[in-house]
JSON list of C-alpha atoms in Angstrom, two decimals:
[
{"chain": "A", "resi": 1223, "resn": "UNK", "atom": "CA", "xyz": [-32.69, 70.14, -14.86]},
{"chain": "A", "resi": 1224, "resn": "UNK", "atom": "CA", "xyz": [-36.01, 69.27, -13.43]},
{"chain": "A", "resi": 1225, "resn": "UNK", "atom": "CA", "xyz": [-38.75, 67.78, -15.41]},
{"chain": "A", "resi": 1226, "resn": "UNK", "atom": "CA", "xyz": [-41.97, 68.72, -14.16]},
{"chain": "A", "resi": 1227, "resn": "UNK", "atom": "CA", "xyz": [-43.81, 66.88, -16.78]},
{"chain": "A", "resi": 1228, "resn": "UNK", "atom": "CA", "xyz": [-42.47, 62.98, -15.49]},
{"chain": "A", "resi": 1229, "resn": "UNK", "atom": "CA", "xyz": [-45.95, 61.65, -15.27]},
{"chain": "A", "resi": 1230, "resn": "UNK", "atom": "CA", "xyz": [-46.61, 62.52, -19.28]},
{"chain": "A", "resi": 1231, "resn": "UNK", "atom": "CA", "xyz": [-45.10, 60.24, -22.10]},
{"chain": "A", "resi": 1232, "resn": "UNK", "atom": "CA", "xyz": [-43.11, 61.79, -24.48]},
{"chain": "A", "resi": 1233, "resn": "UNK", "atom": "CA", "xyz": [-44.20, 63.14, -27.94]},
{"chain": "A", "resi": 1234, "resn": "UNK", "atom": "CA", "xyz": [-43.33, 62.32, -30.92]},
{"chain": "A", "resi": 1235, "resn": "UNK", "atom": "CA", "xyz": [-40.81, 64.99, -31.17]},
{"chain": "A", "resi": 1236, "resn": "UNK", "atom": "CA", "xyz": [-39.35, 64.19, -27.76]},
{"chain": "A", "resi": 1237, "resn": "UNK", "atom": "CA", "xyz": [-39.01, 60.61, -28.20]},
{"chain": "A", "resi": 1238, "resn": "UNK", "atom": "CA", "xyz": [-36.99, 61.14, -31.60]},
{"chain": "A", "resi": 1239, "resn": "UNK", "atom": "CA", "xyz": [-34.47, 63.92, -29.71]},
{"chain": "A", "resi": 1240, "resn": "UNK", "atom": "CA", "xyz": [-34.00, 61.68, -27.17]},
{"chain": "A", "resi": 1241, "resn": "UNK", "atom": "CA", "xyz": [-33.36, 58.69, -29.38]},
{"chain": "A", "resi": 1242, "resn": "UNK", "atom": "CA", "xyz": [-30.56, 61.28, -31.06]},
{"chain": "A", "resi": 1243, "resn": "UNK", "atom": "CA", "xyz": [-29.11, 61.98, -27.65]},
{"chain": "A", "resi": 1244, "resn": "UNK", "atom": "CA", "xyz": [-28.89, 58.80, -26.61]},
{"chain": "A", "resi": 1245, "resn": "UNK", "atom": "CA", "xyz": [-26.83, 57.95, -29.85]},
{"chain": "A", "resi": 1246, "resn": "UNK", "atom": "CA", "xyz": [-24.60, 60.95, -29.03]},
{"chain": "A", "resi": 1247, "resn": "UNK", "atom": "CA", "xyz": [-24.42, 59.40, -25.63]},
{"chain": "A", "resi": 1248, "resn": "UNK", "atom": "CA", "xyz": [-23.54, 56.32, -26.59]},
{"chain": "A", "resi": 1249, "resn": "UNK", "atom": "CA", "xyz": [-21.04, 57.02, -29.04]},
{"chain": "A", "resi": 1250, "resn": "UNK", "atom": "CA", "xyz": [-19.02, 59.89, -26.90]},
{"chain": "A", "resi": 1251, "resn": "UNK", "atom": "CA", "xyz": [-19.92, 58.97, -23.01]},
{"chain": "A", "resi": 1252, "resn": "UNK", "atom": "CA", "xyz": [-19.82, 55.42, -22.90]},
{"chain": "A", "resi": 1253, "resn": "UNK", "atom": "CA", "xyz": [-16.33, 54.50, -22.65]},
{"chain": "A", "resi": 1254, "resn": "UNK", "atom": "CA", "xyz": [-16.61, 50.35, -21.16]},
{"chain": "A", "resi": 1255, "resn": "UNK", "atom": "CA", "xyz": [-20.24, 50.95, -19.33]},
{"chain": "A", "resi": 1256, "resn": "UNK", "atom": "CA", "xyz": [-22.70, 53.25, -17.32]},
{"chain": "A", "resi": 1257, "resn": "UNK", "atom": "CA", "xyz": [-25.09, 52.27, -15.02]},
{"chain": "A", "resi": 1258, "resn": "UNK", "atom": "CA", "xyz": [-27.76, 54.48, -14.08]},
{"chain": "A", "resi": 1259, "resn": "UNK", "atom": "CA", "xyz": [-31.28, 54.20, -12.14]},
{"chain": "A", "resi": 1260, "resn": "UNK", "atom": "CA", "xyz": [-34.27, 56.46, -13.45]},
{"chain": "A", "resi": 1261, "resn": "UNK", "atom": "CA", "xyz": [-38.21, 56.81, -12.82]},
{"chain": "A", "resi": 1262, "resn": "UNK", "atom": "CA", "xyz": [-39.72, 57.13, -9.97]},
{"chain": "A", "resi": 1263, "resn": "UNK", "atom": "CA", "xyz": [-37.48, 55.88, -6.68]},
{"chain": "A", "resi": 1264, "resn": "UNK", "atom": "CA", "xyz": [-40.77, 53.75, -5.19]},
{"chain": "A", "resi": 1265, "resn": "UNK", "atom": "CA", "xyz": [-40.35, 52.09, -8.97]},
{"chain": "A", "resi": 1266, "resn": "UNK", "atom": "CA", "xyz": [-36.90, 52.71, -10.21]},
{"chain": "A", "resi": 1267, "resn": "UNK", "atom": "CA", "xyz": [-35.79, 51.23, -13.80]},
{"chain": "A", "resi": 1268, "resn": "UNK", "atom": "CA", "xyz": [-32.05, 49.92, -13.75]},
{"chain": "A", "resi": 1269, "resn": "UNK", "atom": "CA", "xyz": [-30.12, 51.08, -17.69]},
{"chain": "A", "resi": 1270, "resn": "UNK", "atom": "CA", "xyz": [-26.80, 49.74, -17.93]},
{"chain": "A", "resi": 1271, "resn": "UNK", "atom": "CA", "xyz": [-25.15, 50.89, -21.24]},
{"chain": "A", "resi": 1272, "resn": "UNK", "atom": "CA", "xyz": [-21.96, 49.40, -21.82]},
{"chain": "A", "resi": 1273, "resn": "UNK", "atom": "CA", "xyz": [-19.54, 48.17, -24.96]},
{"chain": "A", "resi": 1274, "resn": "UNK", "atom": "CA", "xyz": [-17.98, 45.11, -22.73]},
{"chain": "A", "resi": 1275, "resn": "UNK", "atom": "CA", "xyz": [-20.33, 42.64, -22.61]},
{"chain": "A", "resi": 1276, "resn": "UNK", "atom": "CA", "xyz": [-22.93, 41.09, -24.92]},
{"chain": "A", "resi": 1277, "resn": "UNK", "atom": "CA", "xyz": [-26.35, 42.03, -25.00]},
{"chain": "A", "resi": 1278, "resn": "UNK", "atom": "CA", "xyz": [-29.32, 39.46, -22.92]},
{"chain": "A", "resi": 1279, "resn": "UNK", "atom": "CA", "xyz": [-30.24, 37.11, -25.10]},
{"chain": "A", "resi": 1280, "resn": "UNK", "atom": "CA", "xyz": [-30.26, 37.37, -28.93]},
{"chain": "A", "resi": 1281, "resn": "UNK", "atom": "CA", "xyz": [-28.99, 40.93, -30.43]},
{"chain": "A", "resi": 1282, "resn": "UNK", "atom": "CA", "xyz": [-31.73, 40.55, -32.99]},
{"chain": "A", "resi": 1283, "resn": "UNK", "atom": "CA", "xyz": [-33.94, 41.25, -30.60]},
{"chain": "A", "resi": 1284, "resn": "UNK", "atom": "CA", "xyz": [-32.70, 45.01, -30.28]},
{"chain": "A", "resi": 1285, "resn": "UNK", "atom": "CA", "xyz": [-34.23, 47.07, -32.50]},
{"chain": "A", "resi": 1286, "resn": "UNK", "atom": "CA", "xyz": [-32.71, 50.16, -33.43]},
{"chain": "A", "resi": 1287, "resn": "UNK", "atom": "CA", "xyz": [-35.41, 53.26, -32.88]},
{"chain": "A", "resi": 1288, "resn": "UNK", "atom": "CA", "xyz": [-36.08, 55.39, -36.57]},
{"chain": "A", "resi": 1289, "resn": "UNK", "atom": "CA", "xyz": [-33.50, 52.96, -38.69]},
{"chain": "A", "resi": 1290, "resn": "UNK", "atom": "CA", "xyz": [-36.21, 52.63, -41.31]},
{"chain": "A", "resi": 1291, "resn": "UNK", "atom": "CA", "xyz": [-36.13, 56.58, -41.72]},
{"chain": "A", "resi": 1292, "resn": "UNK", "atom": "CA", "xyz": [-32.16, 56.20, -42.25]},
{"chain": "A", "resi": 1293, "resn": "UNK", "atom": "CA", "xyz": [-32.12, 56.93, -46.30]},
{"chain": "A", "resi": 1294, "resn": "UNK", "atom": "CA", "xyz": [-28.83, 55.62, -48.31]},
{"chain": "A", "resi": 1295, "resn": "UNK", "atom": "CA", "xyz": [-27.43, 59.41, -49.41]},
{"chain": "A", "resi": 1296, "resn": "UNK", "atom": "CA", "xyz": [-25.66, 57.71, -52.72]},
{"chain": "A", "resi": 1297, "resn": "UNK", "atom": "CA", "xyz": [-24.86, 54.30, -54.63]},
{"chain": "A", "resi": 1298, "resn": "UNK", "atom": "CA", "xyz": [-22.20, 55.55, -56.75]},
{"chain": "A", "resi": 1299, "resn": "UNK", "atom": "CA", "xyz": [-20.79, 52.62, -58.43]},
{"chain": "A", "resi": 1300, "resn": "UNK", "atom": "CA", "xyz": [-17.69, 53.07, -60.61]},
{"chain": "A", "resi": 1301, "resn": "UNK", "atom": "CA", "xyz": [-19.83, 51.97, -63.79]},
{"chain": "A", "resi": 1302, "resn": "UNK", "atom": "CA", "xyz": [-22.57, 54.35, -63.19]},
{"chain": "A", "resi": 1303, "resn": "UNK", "atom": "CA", "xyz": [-20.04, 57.89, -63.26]},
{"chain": "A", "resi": 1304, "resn": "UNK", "atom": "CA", "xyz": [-21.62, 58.89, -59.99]}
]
């Protein structure tokens, strides 16, 4: 797949599919790590996904992309008949 579009940043739309893929990736693909390079080669960005080792400095400082937009689907509560 070639991307003819590289020097444009990605819409809305784009950024929120690619957040969702990236999920997919993660939970399916990465099985102990991936490293991958990406950009342009004269300035190349280094992404290393991986489940065995713990995140560069604090994990509160990862945010999770669209969590706020994650809405709770029920609260059933054996009180409440729900």
């Amino acid at each position: 797949m070639y991307e003819e579009r590289l020097d444009e940043p990605l819409s809305g739309e784009e950024l929120e599919l690619f957040v969702q893929y990236l999920h997919r990736f993660a939970n399916h693909d990465v099985d102990v790590s991936v490293r991958m390079e990406a950009g342009y080669p004269e300035h190349p960005v280094y992404v290393l996904f991986g489940r065995d080792c713990p995140p560069v400095g604090d994990a509160a400082d990862y945010r999770r992309p669209f969590s706020d937009r994650r809405q709770v689907t029920s609260k059933s509560d054996i009180d409440d008949g729900g």
